Tab-separated table of C-alpha atoms in Angstrom:
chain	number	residue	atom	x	y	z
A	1	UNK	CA	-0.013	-43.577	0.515
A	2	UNK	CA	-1.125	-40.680	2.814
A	3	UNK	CA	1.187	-41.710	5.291
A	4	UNK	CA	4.112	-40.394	2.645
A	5	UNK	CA	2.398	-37.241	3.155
A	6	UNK	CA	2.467	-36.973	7.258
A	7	UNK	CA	4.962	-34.413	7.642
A	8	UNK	CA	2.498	-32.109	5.082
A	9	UNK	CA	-0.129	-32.626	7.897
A	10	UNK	CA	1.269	-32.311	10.802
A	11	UNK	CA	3.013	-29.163	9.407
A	12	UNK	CA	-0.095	-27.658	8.334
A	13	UNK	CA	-1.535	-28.747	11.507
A	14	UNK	CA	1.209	-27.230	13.881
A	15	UNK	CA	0.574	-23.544	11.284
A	16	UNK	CA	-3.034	-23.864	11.993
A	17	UNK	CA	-2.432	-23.542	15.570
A	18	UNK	CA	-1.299	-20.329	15.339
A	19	UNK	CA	-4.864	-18.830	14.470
A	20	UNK	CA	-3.377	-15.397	13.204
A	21	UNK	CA	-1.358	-17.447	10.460
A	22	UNK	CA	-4.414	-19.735	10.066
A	23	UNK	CA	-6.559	-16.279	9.339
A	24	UNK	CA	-4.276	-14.142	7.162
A	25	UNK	CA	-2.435	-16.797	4.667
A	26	UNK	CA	0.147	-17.889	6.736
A	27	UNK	CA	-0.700	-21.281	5.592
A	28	UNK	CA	-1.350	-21.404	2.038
A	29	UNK	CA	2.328	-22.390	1.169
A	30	UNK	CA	1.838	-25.300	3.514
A	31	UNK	CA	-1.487	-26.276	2.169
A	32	UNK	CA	-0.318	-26.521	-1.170
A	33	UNK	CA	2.653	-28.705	-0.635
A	34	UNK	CA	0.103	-31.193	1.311
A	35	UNK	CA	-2.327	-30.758	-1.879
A	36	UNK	CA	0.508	-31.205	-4.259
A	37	UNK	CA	1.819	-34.309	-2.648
A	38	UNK	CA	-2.089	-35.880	-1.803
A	39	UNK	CA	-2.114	-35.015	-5.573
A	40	UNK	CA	0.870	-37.030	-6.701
A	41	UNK	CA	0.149	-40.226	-4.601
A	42	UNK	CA	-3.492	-40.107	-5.990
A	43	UNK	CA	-1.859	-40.486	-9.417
A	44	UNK	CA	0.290	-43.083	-8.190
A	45	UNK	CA	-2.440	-44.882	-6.752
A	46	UNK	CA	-4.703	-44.162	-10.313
A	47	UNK	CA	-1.737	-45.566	-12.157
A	48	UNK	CA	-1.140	-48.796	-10.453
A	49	UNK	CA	-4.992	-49.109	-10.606
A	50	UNK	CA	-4.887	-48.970	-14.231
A	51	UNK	CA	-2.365	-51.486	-14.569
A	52	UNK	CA	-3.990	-54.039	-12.308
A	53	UNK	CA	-6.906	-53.839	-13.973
A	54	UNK	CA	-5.166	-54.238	-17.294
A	55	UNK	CA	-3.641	-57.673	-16.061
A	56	UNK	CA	-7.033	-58.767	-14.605
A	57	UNK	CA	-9.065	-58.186	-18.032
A	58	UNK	CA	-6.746	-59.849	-19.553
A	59	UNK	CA	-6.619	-62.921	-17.279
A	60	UNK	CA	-10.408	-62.735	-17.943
A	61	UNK	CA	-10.087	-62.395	-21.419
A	62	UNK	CA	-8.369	-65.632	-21.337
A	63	UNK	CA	-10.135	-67.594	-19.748
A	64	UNK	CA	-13.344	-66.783	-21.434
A	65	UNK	CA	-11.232	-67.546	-24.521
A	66	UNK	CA	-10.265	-71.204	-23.237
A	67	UNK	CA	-13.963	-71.641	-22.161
A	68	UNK	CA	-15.260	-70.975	-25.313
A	69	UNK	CA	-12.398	-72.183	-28.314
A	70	UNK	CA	-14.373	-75.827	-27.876
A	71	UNK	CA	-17.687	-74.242	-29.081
């Protein structure tokens, strides 16, 4: 989750106080490691996503199939 990505924040928080380094690209390395690692829990989260929903269609799929195999 984000909170794997703290250190990113406060790091780009603690450059940001520094309002030269804010102002002239000081931060931009620090930005993009907290974008690259938001990025890579947001396909963590997408993935696990995926598969829960993959286990609930099929429990779904099931059941309709049980309600319906007496028809």
């Amino acid at each position: 989750m984000i909170i794997a990505c703290r250190e990113f924040f406060d790091a780009l928080e603690l450059c940001h106080a520094n309002v030269w380094t804010k102002w002239t690209g000081g931060c931009n390395q620090v930005k993009y490691e907290l974008n690259k690692c938001l990025h890579h829990e947001s396909v963590e989260r997408a993935t696990r996503n995926r598969e829960e929903a993959k286990l609930r269609n099929a429990r779904r799929e099931n059941a309709l199939r049980e309600l319906h195999e007496n028809d």
